[in-house]
Coordinates of C-alpha atoms in Angstrom, one line a residue:
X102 CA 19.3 36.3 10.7
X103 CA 15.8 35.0 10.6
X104 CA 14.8 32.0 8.6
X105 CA 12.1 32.0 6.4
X106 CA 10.2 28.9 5.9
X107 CA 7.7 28.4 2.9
X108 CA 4.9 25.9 4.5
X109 CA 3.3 23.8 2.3
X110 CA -0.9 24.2 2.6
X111 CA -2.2 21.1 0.9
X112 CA -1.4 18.2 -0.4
X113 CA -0.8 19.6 -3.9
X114 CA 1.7 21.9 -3.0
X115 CA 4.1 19.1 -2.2
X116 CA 5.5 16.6 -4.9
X117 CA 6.1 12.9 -4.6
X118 CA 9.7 13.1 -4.3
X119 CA 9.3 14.6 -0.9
X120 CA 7.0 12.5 0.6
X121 CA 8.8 9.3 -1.0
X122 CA 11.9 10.9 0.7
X123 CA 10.4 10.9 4.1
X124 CA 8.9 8.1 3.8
X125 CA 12.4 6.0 3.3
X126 CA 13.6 8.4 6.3
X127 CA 10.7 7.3 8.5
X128 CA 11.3 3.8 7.4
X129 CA 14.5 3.8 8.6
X130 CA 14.1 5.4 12.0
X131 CA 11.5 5.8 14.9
X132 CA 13.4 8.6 16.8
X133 CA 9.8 11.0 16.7
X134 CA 12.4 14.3 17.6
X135 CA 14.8 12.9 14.6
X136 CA 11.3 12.6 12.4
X137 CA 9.7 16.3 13.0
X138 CA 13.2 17.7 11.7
X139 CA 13.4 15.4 8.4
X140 CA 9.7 16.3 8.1
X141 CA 10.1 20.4 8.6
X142 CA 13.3 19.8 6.4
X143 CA 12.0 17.9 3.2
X144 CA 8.9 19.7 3.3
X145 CA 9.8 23.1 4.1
X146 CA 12.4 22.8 2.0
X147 CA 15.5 23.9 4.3
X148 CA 18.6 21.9 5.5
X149 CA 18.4 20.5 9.1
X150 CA 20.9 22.8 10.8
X151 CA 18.5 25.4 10.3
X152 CA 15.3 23.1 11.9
X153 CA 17.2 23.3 15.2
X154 CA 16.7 27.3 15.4
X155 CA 13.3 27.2 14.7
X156 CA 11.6 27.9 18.2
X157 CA 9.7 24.8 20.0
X158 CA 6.4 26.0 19.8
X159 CA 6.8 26.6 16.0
X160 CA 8.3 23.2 15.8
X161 CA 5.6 21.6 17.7
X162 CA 2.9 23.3 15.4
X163 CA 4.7 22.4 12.1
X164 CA 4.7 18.5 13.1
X165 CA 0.4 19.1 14.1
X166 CA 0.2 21.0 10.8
X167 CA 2.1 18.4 8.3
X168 CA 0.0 15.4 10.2
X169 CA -3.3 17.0 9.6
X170 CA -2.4 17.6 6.3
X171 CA -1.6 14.0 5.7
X172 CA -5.2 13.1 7.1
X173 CA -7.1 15.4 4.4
X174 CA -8.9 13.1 2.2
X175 CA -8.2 13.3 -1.5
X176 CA -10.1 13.3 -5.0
X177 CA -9.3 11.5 -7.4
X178 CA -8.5 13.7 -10.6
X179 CA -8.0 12.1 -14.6
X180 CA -5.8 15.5 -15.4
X181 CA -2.8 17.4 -14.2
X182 CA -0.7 19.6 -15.0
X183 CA 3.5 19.2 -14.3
X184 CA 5.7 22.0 -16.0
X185 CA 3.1 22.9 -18.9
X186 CA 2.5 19.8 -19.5
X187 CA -0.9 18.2 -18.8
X188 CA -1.3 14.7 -18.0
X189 CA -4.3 12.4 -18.4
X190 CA -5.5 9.2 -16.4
X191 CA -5.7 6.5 -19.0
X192 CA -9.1 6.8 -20.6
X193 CA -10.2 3.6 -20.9
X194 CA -8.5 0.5 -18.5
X195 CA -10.0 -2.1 -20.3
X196 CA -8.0 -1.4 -23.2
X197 CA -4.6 -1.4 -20.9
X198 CA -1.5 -3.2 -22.3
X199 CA -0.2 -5.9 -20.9
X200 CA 3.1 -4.3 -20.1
X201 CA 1.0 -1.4 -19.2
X202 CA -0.2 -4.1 -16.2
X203 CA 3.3 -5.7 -15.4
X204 CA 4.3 -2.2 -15.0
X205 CA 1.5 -1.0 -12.8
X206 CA 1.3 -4.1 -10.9
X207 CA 4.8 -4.3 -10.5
X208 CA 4.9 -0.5 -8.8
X209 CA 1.5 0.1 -7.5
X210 CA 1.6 -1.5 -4.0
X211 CA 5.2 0.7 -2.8
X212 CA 5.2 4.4 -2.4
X213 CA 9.1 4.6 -3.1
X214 CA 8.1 3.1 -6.4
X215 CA 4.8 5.0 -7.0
X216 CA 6.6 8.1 -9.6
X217 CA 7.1 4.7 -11.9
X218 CA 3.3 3.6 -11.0
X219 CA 2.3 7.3 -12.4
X220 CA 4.2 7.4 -15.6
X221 CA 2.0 4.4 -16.5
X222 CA -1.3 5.6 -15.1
X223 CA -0.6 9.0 -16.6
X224 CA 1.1 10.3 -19.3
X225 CA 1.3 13.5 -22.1
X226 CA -2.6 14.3 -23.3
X227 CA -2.0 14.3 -27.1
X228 CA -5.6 14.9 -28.5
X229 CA -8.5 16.7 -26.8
X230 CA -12.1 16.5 -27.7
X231 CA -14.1 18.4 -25.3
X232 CA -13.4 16.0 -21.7
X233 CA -12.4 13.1 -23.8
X234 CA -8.8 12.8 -24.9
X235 CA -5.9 10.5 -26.0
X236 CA -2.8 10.1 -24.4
X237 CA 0.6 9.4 -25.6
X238 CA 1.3 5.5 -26.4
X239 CA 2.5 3.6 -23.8
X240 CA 6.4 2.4 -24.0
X241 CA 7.9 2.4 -20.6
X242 CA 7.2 3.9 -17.0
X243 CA 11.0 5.1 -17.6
X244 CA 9.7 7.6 -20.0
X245 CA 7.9 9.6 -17.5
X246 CA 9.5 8.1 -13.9
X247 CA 11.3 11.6 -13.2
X248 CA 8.7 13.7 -14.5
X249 CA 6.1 12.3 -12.1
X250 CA 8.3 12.8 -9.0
X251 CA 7.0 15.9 -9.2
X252 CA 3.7 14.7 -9.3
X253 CA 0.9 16.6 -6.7
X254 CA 0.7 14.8 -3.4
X255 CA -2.8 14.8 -3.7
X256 CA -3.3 13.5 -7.2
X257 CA -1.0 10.3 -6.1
X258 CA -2.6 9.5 -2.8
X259 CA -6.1 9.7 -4.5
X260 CA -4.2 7.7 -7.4
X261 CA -3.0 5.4 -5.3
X262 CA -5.9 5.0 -2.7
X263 CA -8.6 4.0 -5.9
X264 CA -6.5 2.3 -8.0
X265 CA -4.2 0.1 -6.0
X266 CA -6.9 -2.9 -5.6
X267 CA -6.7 -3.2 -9.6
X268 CA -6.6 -7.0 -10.7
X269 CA -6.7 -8.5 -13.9
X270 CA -10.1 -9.6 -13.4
X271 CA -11.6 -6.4 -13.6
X272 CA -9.8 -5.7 -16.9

């Protein structure tokens, strides 16, 4: 039987939930053998039984491949799209809420917590005027938290890289 691995190519082909799950494993463990099989595992999408019949060499380029993919620089982009829905950077952060803030502030800075930092940064585009447009009302980071597990990779790193030195001041 041969196993057939699908291989993420960029960033955007993996969603946050994967990379927040490796992230907790890699937290938790410095074993580097241990950490190429979780990564080949949550990124390839297979169960770890099977990482251990992947040949050596393929092993060995699948750890180089994932880790140069982590270096890629990303751009930062005000729209994306998750399950037919498109979402939109908040269009204007001086107008943010305050519980828009408390919520940001109170996810921004941890990667495990970063789907919660997303569902306030982005949410639903309701209105579109050529490149301007509304988005829904903010209520809660719950509303969207799940949705933006599946967020891009590289729409939350370039999220997260621009806008995690946010302070009130420069609201």
């Amino acid at each position: 039987m041969k196993l057939e691995l699908t291989i993420p190519t960029k960033l955007s082909e993996i969603p946050l939930k994967h990379y927040q799950k490796f992230l907790l494993t890699a937290e938790n463990s410095t074993d580097e053998v241990f950490l190429a099989e979780k990564m080949i595992q949550i990124f390839c999408g297979i169960e770890l039984k099977e990482v251990v019949k992947i040949p050596f060499k393929e092993v060995e380029a699948l750890s180089i491949h994932f880790a140069s993919l982590f270096q890629q620089k990303t751009e930062f982009k005000n729209r994306f799209t998750i399950a037919g829905v498109e979402f939109g950077f908040i269009p204007n952060l001086e107008e943010m809420s305050w519980g828009e803030y408390i919520d940001l502030e109170a996810n921004i800075s941890d990667l495990k917590t970063f789907n919660k930092a997303m569902a306030v940064m982005y949410r639903p585009i309701i209105e579109k005027h050529g490149d301007k447009y509304k988005i829904e009302p903010y209520v809660s980071s719950i509303n969207y938290a799940e949705v933006m597990e599946f967020a891009p990779l590289d729409i939350v790193l370039a999220a997260k890289i621009g806008r995690s030195a946010l302070t009130l001041e420069e609201y």
